[in-house]
mmCIF file of C-alpha atoms and ligand atoms in Angstrom:
data_model
loop_
_atom_site.group_PDB
_atom_site.id
_atom_site.type_symbol
_atom_site.label_atom_id
_atom_site.label_comp_id
_atom_site.label_asym_id
_atom_site.label_seq_id
_atom_site.Cartn_x
_atom_site.Cartn_y
_atom_site.Cartn_z
ATOM 1 C CA MET M 167 9.165 57.195 -80.704
ATOM 2 C CA LYS M 168 6.929 58.543 -78.311
ATOM 3 C CA ASN M 169 4.945 55.399 -78.343
ATOM 4 C CA ALA M 170 8.283 53.499 -77.887
ATOM 5 C CA GLN M 171 9.241 55.573 -74.878
ATOM 6 C CA ALA M 172 5.839 55.045 -73.125
ATOM 7 C CA LEU M 173 6.403 51.621 -73.464
ATOM 8 C CA GLN M 174 9.207 51.904 -71.757
ATOM 9 C CA GLU M 175 8.012 53.900 -68.964
ATOM 10 C CA PRO M 176 4.685 54.496 -67.459
ATOM 11 C CA LEU M 177 3.221 58.111 -68.183
ATOM 12 C CA PRO M 178 2.786 60.410 -64.993
ATOM 13 C CA ASN M 179 -0.798 60.317 -63.668
ATOM 14 C CA ILE M 180 -2.629 63.223 -63.801
ATOM 15 C CA HIS M 181 -3.459 63.279 -60.013
ATOM 16 C CA ALA M 182 0.516 63.486 -59.411
ATOM 17 C CA LEU M 183 0.500 67.007 -60.928
ATOM 18 C CA SER M 184 0.090 70.108 -58.478
ATOM 19 C CA LYS M 185 -2.988 72.181 -58.424
ATOM 20 C CA ASP M 186 -1.537 74.909 -60.622
ATOM 21 C CA GLU M 187 0.125 72.404 -62.858
ATOM 22 C CA GLN M 188 -3.369 70.898 -63.712
ATOM 23 C CA LYS M 189 -5.307 74.391 -64.093
ATOM 24 C CA LYS M 190 -2.518 75.295 -66.526
ATOM 25 C CA LEU M 191 -2.983 72.101 -68.542
ATOM 26 C CA MET M 192 -6.797 72.328 -68.761
ATOM 27 C CA ARG M 193 -6.547 75.929 -69.493
ATOM 28 C CA LYS M 194 -4.561 74.797 -72.613
ATOM 29 C CA LYS M 195 -6.923 71.735 -73.282
ATOM 30 C CA PHE M 196 -10.087 73.991 -73.400
ATOM 31 C CA THR M 197 -8.148 76.460 -75.491
ATOM 32 C CA ALA M 198 -7.394 73.975 -78.250
ATOM 33 C CA THR M 199 -9.537 73.151 -81.344
ATOM 34 C CA SER M 200 -10.329 69.495 -80.987
ATOM 35 C CA ARG M 201 -10.123 66.579 -83.613
ATOM 36 C CA PHE M 202 -14.022 66.865 -83.034
ATOM 37 C CA GLN M 203 -14.148 70.375 -84.002
ATOM 38 C CA ASN M 204 -11.849 69.970 -86.989
ATOM 39 C CA GLU M 205 -13.698 67.070 -88.451
ATOM 40 C CA PHE M 206 -17.786 68.137 -88.142
ATOM 41 C CA GLY M 207 -16.863 72.041 -88.118
ATOM 42 C CA LYS M 208 -19.102 72.254 -84.823
ATOM 43 C CA ASP M 209 -19.101 70.954 -80.959
ATOM 44 C CA ALA M 210 -21.870 68.512 -81.576
ATOM 45 C CA VAL M 211 -23.771 66.619 -84.362
ATOM 46 C CA GLU M 212 -26.616 63.987 -84.362
ATOM 47 C CA LEU M 213 -25.748 60.846 -85.945
ATOM 48 C CA ASP M 214 -27.831 57.997 -87.177
ATOM 49 C CA CYS M 215 -27.734 54.783 -85.461
ATOM 50 C CA GLY M 216 -29.897 52.630 -87.449
ATOM 51 C CA GLU M 217 -31.620 49.853 -86.067
ATOM 52 C CA TYR M 218 -29.242 49.990 -82.934
ATOM 53 C CA ALA M 219 -31.219 52.443 -80.611
ATOM 54 C CA GLN M 220 -34.192 49.914 -81.306
ATOM 55 C CA LYS M 221 -31.998 46.716 -80.448
ATOM 56 C CA LEU M 222 -30.597 48.358 -77.390
ATOM 57 C CA ARG M 223 -33.766 49.366 -75.905
ATOM 58 C CA GLN M 224 -35.016 46.124 -76.532
ATOM 59 C CA GLU M 225 -31.955 44.694 -74.575
ATOM 60 C CA VAL M 226 -32.545 47.187 -71.855
ATOM 61 C CA ILE M 227 -36.275 45.787 -71.797
ATOM 62 C CA ARG M 228 -35.136 42.197 -71.533
ATOM 63 C CA LEU M 229 -32.465 42.957 -68.877
ATOM 64 C CA LEU M 230 -34.765 45.162 -66.850
ATOM 65 C CA THR M 231 -37.568 42.266 -66.906
ATOM 66 C CA ALA M 232 -34.771 39.440 -66.244
ATOM 67 C CA LYS M 233 -33.995 41.459 -63.087
ATOM 68 C CA GLY M 234 -37.611 41.494 -61.907
ATOM 69 C CA VAL M 235 -38.128 44.674 -63.013
ATOM 70 C CA PRO M 236 -41.016 43.950 -65.913
ATOM 71 C CA VAL M 237 -41.850 46.858 -68.399
ATOM 72 C CA PRO M 238 -45.623 46.527 -69.303
ATOM 73 C CA ASP M 239 -46.154 46.618 -72.958
ATOM 74 C CA GLY M 240 -42.304 47.347 -73.638
ATOM 75 C CA ASP M 241 -43.638 50.950 -72.686
ATOM 76 C CA LEU M 242 -40.230 52.451 -71.358
ATOM 77 C CA GLU M 243 -41.695 56.115 -71.754
ATOM 78 C CA ASN M 244 -44.099 55.070 -68.914
ATOM 79 C CA LEU M 245 -41.937 52.703 -66.821
ATOM 80 C CA HIS M 246 -42.132 55.220 -63.689
ATOM 81 C CA LYS M 247 -45.903 54.293 -63.374
ATOM 82 C CA THR M 248 -45.033 50.753 -62.242
ATOM 83 C CA LEU M 249 -41.916 51.273 -60.366
ATOM 84 C CA SER M 250 -41.953 51.732 -56.382
ATOM 85 C CA PRO M 251 -40.908 54.972 -55.176
ATOM 86 C CA GLU M 252 -37.549 52.917 -53.490
ATOM 87 C CA MET M 253 -36.895 52.166 -57.428
ATOM 88 C CA LYS M 254 -37.078 55.941 -58.240
ATOM 89 C CA GLU M 255 -35.545 57.278 -55.531
ATOM 90 C CA TYR M 256 -32.056 59.187 -56.332
ATOM 91 C CA ASN M 257 -28.984 58.770 -54.105
ATOM 92 C CA PHE M 258 -28.398 62.791 -53.353
ATOM 93 C CA ASP M 259 -24.613 62.292 -53.821
ATOM 94 C CA ASP M 260 -24.309 61.022 -56.998
ATOM 95 C CA GLY M 261 -27.628 61.237 -58.635
ATOM 96 C CA VAL M 262 -28.111 57.601 -59.269
ATOM 97 C CA ASN M 263 -31.441 56.115 -58.790
ATOM 98 C CA LYS M 264 -31.939 52.325 -57.599
ATOM 99 C CA VAL M 265 -33.653 51.252 -60.941
ATOM 100 C CA THR M 266 -30.623 52.254 -62.948
ATOM 101 C CA THR M 267 -28.288 50.314 -60.528
ATOM 102 C CA PHE M 268 -29.951 47.009 -61.975
ATOM 103 C CA LEU M 269 -28.299 47.906 -65.098
ATOM 104 C CA TYR M 270 -24.827 48.106 -63.802
ATOM 105 C CA ASP M 271 -24.247 44.500 -64.697
ATOM 106 C CA THR M 272 -25.437 43.188 -68.404
ATOM 107 C CA ASP M 273 -25.077 40.048 -69.996
ATOM 108 C CA ASP M 274 -23.044 38.476 -73.232
ATOM 109 C CA GLN M 275 -26.158 39.022 -75.312
ATOM 110 C CA PHE M 276 -26.167 42.915 -74.333
ATOM 111 C CA ILE M 277 -22.336 43.240 -74.637
ATOM 112 C CA ASP M 278 -22.783 41.619 -78.217
ATOM 113 C CA THR M 279 -24.985 44.015 -79.198
ATOM 114 C CA TYR M 280 -22.823 46.825 -78.156
ATOM 115 C CA HIS M 281 -20.105 45.493 -79.879
ATOM 116 C CA ASP M 282 -21.959 44.902 -83.134
ATOM 117 C CA MET M 283 -22.918 48.742 -82.933
ATOM 118 C CA VAL M 284 -19.308 49.649 -82.283
ATOM 119 C CA LYS M 285 -18.384 47.780 -85.268
ATOM 120 C CA LEU M 286 -21.217 48.322 -87.715
ATOM 121 C CA CYS M 287 -22.220 51.760 -86.720
ATOM 122 C CA LEU M 288 -19.802 53.675 -84.860
ATOM 123 C CA GLN M 289 -16.736 52.955 -87.241
ATOM 124 C CA LYS M 290 -18.828 54.372 -90.103
ATOM 125 C CA HIS M 291 -18.873 57.513 -88.347
ATOM 126 C CA PHE M 292 -15.510 57.566 -86.847
ATOM 127 C CA PRO M 293 -13.568 55.830 -89.638
ATOM 128 C CA TYR M 294 -10.313 55.114 -87.632
ATOM 129 C CA PRO M 295 -9.569 53.086 -84.590
ATOM 130 C CA PHE M 296 -10.786 54.239 -81.112
ATOM 131 C CA TYR M 297 -11.001 52.793 -78.035
ATOM 132 C CA PHE M 298 -14.403 52.645 -76.361
ATOM 133 C CA GLN M 299 -15.765 52.320 -73.093
ATOM 134 C CA ALA M 300 -15.621 48.570 -71.844
ATOM 135 C CA THR M 301 -18.765 49.027 -69.820
ATOM 136 C CA THR M 302 -21.613 51.672 -71.255
ATOM 137 C CA THR M 303 -23.460 53.803 -68.933
ATOM 138 C CA ILE M 304 -27.024 53.188 -68.869
ATOM 139 C CA ARG M 305 -29.146 55.849 -67.228
ATOM 140 C CA ILE M 306 -32.987 55.337 -66.276
ATOM 141 C CA HIS M 307 -34.536 58.985 -65.270
ATOM 142 C CA CYS M 308 -38.127 59.090 -63.853
ATOM 143 C CA PRO M 309 -40.562 61.667 -62.885
ATOM 144 C CA GLY M 310 -41.220 61.916 -59.008
ATOM 145 C CA GLY M 311 -37.960 60.367 -57.684
ATOM 146 C CA LYS M 312 -37.101 61.237 -54.389
ATOM 147 C CA HIS M 313 -34.020 63.579 -54.302
ATOM 148 C CA SER M 314 -34.432 64.856 -58.005
ATOM 149 C CA ASP M 315 -33.258 68.102 -57.033
ATOM 150 C CA HIS M 316 -29.970 66.325 -57.453
ATOM 151 C CA TYR M 317 -30.641 67.737 -61.058
ATOM 152 C CA PRO M 318 -29.561 70.234 -62.739
ATOM 153 C CA ARG M 319 -26.017 69.937 -61.930
ATOM 154 C CA TYR M 320 -23.697 70.933 -64.656
ATOM 155 C CA HIS M 321 -20.459 68.952 -65.461
ATOM 156 C CA THR M 322 -17.730 67.696 -68.033
ATOM 157 C CA ASP M 323 -16.774 64.286 -67.833
ATOM 158 C CA ILE M 324 -13.385 65.810 -67.714
ATOM 159 C CA ASN M 325 -13.962 67.326 -64.508
ATOM 160 C CA TYR M 326 -14.262 64.006 -63.139
ATOM 161 C CA GLY M 327 -11.010 62.605 -64.407
ATOM 162 C CA HIS M 328 -11.647 61.728 -68.397
ATOM 163 C CA PRO M 329 -9.315 62.767 -71.065
ATOM 164 C CA PRO M 330 -10.554 65.872 -72.775
ATOM 165 C CA GLU M 331 -9.476 64.050 -76.065
ATOM 166 C CA GLU M 332 -12.613 61.689 -75.595
ATOM 167 C CA ILE M 333 -15.607 61.676 -77.512
ATOM 168 C CA ASN M 334 -19.145 61.811 -75.773
ATOM 169 C CA LEU M 335 -21.883 59.744 -77.836
ATOM 170 C CA TRP M 336 -25.384 60.256 -76.036
ATOM 171 C CA LEU M 337 -27.982 57.880 -77.201
ATOM 172 C CA PRO M 338 -31.497 58.129 -76.222
ATOM 173 C CA LEU M 339 -33.405 54.839 -75.871
ATOM 174 C CA THR M 340 -36.670 56.554 -75.378
ATOM 175 C CA ARG M 341 -38.607 58.966 -77.398
ATOM 176 C CA PRO M 342 -38.421 62.598 -76.516
ATOM 177 C CA LEU M 343 -41.517 64.193 -74.996
ATOM 178 C CA ALA M 344 -42.127 67.918 -75.714
ATOM 179 C CA PRO M 345 -41.707 70.211 -74.265
ATOM 180 C CA GLN M 346 -38.963 68.599 -71.896
ATOM 181 C CA TYR M 347 -37.434 66.415 -74.377
ATOM 182 C CA HIS M 348 -35.227 64.673 -72.520
ATOM 183 C CA GLY M 349 -34.484 66.502 -69.425
ATOM 184 C CA PHE M 350 -30.778 66.674 -70.858
ATOM 185 C CA ARG M 351 -29.146 70.015 -71.681
ATOM 186 C CA ARG M 352 -25.837 71.080 -73.276
ATOM 187 C CA THR M 353 -23.842 73.946 -73.871
ATOM 188 C CA ASP M 354 -20.701 74.444 -76.435
ATOM 189 C CA VAL M 355 -17.210 74.488 -75.841
ATOM 190 C CA GLU M 356 -17.043 78.442 -76.115
ATOM 191 C CA ASN M 357 -19.812 79.037 -73.381
ATOM 192 C CA THR M 358 -18.063 76.292 -71.221
ATOM 193 C CA ARG M 359 -14.679 78.107 -71.819
ATOM 194 C CA HIS M 360 -16.265 81.087 -70.492
ATOM 195 C CA ILE M 361 -17.868 79.534 -67.319
ATOM 196 C CA LEU M 362 -14.432 77.871 -66.662
ATOM 197 C CA HIS M 363 -12.404 81.016 -67.012
ATOM 198 C CA GLU M 364 -14.387 82.715 -64.258
ATOM 199 C CA PHE M 365 -13.013 79.715 -61.974
ATOM 200 C CA ASN M 366 -9.683 79.566 -63.333
ATOM 201 C CA TYR M 367 -10.142 76.305 -64.694
ATOM 202 C CA ASP M 368 -10.482 74.845 -60.934
ATOM 203 C CA PHE M 369 -12.497 71.839 -61.323
ATOM 204 C CA ASP M 370 -13.032 71.432 -57.421
ATOM 205 C CA LYS M 371 -14.231 75.080 -57.188
ATOM 206 C CA LEU M 372 -16.819 74.664 -60.108
ATOM 207 C CA ILE M 373 -18.091 71.434 -58.538
ATOM 208 C CA GLU M 374 -18.432 72.926 -55.259
ATOM 209 C CA ARG M 375 -20.324 75.698 -56.949
ATOM 210 C CA VAL M 376 -22.929 73.545 -58.956
ATOM 211 C CA VAL M 377 -23.620 71.392 -56.087
ATOM 212 C CA GLN M 378 -24.215 74.364 -53.675
ATOM 213 C CA ASP M 379 -25.814 77.017 -56.124
ATOM 214 C CA LYS M 380 -28.683 75.984 -58.103
ATOM 215 C CA PRO M 381 -29.501 79.690 -59.544
ATOM 216 C CA PHE M 382 -25.900 79.321 -60.948
ATOM 217 C CA ASN M 383 -27.031 76.065 -62.880
ATOM 218 C CA LEU M 384 -30.382 77.607 -63.775
ATOM 219 C CA ASP M 385 -28.375 80.645 -65.453
ATOM 220 C CA ILE M 386 -26.379 78.270 -67.274
ATOM 221 C CA HIS M 387 -29.465 76.915 -68.967
ATOM 222 C CA LYS M 388 -29.337 79.936 -70.985
ATOM 223 C CA VAL M 389 -26.672 78.740 -73.058
ATOM 224 C CA ALA M 390 -27.442 75.170 -73.009
ATOM 225 C CA PRO M 391 -30.678 74.199 -74.898
ATOM 226 C CA GLU M 392 -32.504 71.201 -74.476
ATOM 227 C CA VAL M 393 -30.983 68.241 -76.197
ATOM 228 C CA THR M 394 -33.548 67.258 -78.823
ATOM 229 C CA THR M 395 -32.207 64.405 -80.648
ATOM 230 C CA GLN M 396 -34.728 61.662 -81.896
ATOM 231 C CA PHE M 397 -34.988 57.958 -81.275
ATOM 232 C CA GLY M 398 -32.728 56.520 -83.793
ATOM 233 C CA LYS M 399 -29.924 59.098 -83.736
ATOM 234 C CA MET M 400 -27.389 59.636 -81.107
ATOM 235 C CA LEU M 401 -25.581 62.772 -80.257
ATOM 236 C CA ALA M 402 -21.986 63.004 -80.514
ATOM 237 C CA PHE M 403 -20.427 66.156 -78.558
ATOM 238 C CA ASP M 404 -16.838 67.447 -77.952
ATOM 239 C CA SER M 405 -16.009 65.985 -74.344
ATOM 240 C CA ARG M 406 -15.482 69.744 -73.073
ATOM 241 C CA CYS M 407 -19.388 70.877 -73.289
ATOM 242 C CA LEU M 408 -20.800 71.301 -69.837
ATOM 243 C CA HIS M 409 -24.048 69.085 -69.695
ATOM 244 C CA THR M 410 -26.592 68.082 -67.394
ATOM 245 C CA GLY M 411 -29.584 66.258 -66.730
ATOM 246 C CA GLU M 412 -32.612 67.679 -65.461
ATOM 247 C CA PRO M 413 -35.606 66.463 -63.375
ATOM 248 C CA LEU M 414 -38.179 64.835 -65.481
ATOM 249 C CA ASP M 415 -41.788 66.194 -65.762
ATOM 250 C CA LYS M 416 -43.677 63.493 -67.423
ATOM 251 C CA HIS M 417 -41.882 60.719 -68.784
ATOM 252 C CA THR M 418 -39.418 58.126 -68.102
ATOM 253 C CA ARG M 419 -35.998 58.467 -70.127
ATOM 254 C CA VAL M 420 -33.544 55.827 -70.718
ATOM 255 C CA SER M 421 -30.289 56.834 -71.979
ATOM 256 C CA MET M 422 -26.764 55.178 -73.114
ATOM 257 C CA ASP M 423 -23.729 57.006 -72.663
ATOM 258 C CA ILE M 424 -20.622 55.867 -74.706
ATOM 259 C CA ARG M 425 -17.050 57.614 -74.560
ATOM 260 C CA ILE M 426 -14.489 56.920 -77.203
ATOM 261 C CA ILE M 427 -10.976 58.457 -77.705
ATOM 262 C CA PRO M 428 -9.233 58.008 -81.194
ATOM 263 C CA VAL M 429 -6.353 55.609 -80.893
ATOM 264 C CA ALA M 430 -3.811 58.270 -82.295
ATOM 265 C CA ASP M 431 -5.075 60.764 -79.363
ATOM 266 C CA PHE M 432 -4.981 58.108 -76.907
ATOM 267 C CA ASN M 433 -0.941 57.377 -78.195
ATOM 268 C CA ALA M 434 -0.365 60.853 -78.035
ATOM 269 C CA LEU M 435 -1.461 61.647 -74.304
ATOM 270 C CA ASP M 436 1.582 62.703 -72.126
ATOM 271 C CA LEU M 437 -0.592 61.761 -69.060
ATOM 272 C CA GLU M 438 -2.293 59.208 -67.652
ATOM 273 C CA TYR M 439 -5.882 60.062 -66.626
ATOM 274 C CA GLN M 440 -7.716 58.439 -63.776
ATOM 275 C CA GLY M 441 -11.138 58.884 -62.588
ATOM 276 C CA THR M 442 -12.116 60.491 -59.338
ATOM 277 C CA GLY M 443 -15.062 58.413 -58.456
ATOM 278 C CA ARG M 444 -15.297 55.438 -56.094
ATOM 279 C CA ARG M 445 -13.328 52.810 -58.566
ATOM 280 C CA LYS M 446 -10.627 55.468 -59.486
ATOM 281 C CA MET M 447 -10.750 53.995 -63.118
ATOM 282 C CA ARG M 448 -7.633 54.391 -65.080
ATOM 283 C CA TYR M 449 -8.824 55.557 -68.674
ATOM 284 C CA VAL M 450 -6.557 52.780 -70.487
ATOM 285 C CA PRO M 451 -7.439 50.048 -72.457
ATOM 286 C CA GLY M 452 -8.315 47.109 -70.390
ATOM 287 C CA GLN M 453 -9.749 49.370 -67.605
ATOM 288 C CA ALA M 454 -12.271 52.039 -68.755
ATOM 289 C CA TYR M 455 -11.721 51.188 -72.261
ATOM 290 C CA TYR M 456 -12.511 47.967 -73.922
ATOM 291 C CA PRO M 457 -8.903 46.103 -74.191
ATOM 292 C CA LEU M 458 -9.253 45.938 -78.331
ATOM 293 C CA SER M 459 -9.642 49.045 -80.328
ATOM 294 C CA SER M 460 -12.759 49.215 -82.996
ATOM 295 C CA ASP M 461 -10.759 47.732 -85.583
ATOM 296 C CA ARG M 462 -10.287 44.883 -83.771
ATOM 297 C CA VAL M 463 -13.191 44.261 -81.708
ATOM 298 C CA TYR M 464 -13.558 40.743 -83.245
ATOM 299 C CA PRO M 465 -10.506 38.908 -82.931
HETATM 300 FE FE1 LIG D 1046 -21.800 63.595 -68.048
#
């Protein structure tokens, strides 16, 4: 009935809510128990990604090489040694360096590998139809990049417009190097909730604080351990967990973010979610999500 109604009239957009309504909604969403927590009994879990870490790593090396950024000996972990300072420099506002922007556009071969992974790997771990990000986010973080003090900057993707029902998949394409591992930290839902309570679930205030107050970020480190996921696995986590990258010490880290949302949860949404970034992406199939759900990737 709900779906039939949804087809007839568009859902209200989250940004049409008043500030107080948004805060109330987020308080409710962050207090609920998620499907992820029910299924896994925790807020994060490491899952096998079989041969796909290696396949996607090779794809990234191939794409970089094709775009004029060779990776000597396929040694992604040492890519920073051959990159120019300009390629490593971060845009201070969005924390993206130039070499990462080279992977904004991929190609059919990369997309086929990604879709194979959705079909043959993700579907095994999440055995129900789900929508998945049409374009994965690939990140390259190098030591020594100018403006790397953009990081740490804690956030949840929900702060930037994503639906709280999403599941985050974080897949390292490089090997962790102790003691820093990947330069990536995550806290759990309960600690996130405590922090958001302090801000009365006002995301604008949280964002302002993490941007301006470095010690505030460093304080969250105490409840956000280093992610140590081995190459060949991926970290799946409840999207309500605060997380951040950190400046890298000694090695280059390449990782992929994939967000998925169970079709049942998507259909139960009573709001349309939309990004706050430059592109104002709507979180619907055909925009942020691939038009077809996971069970229909191959027509
Ligand atoms: Fe994020």
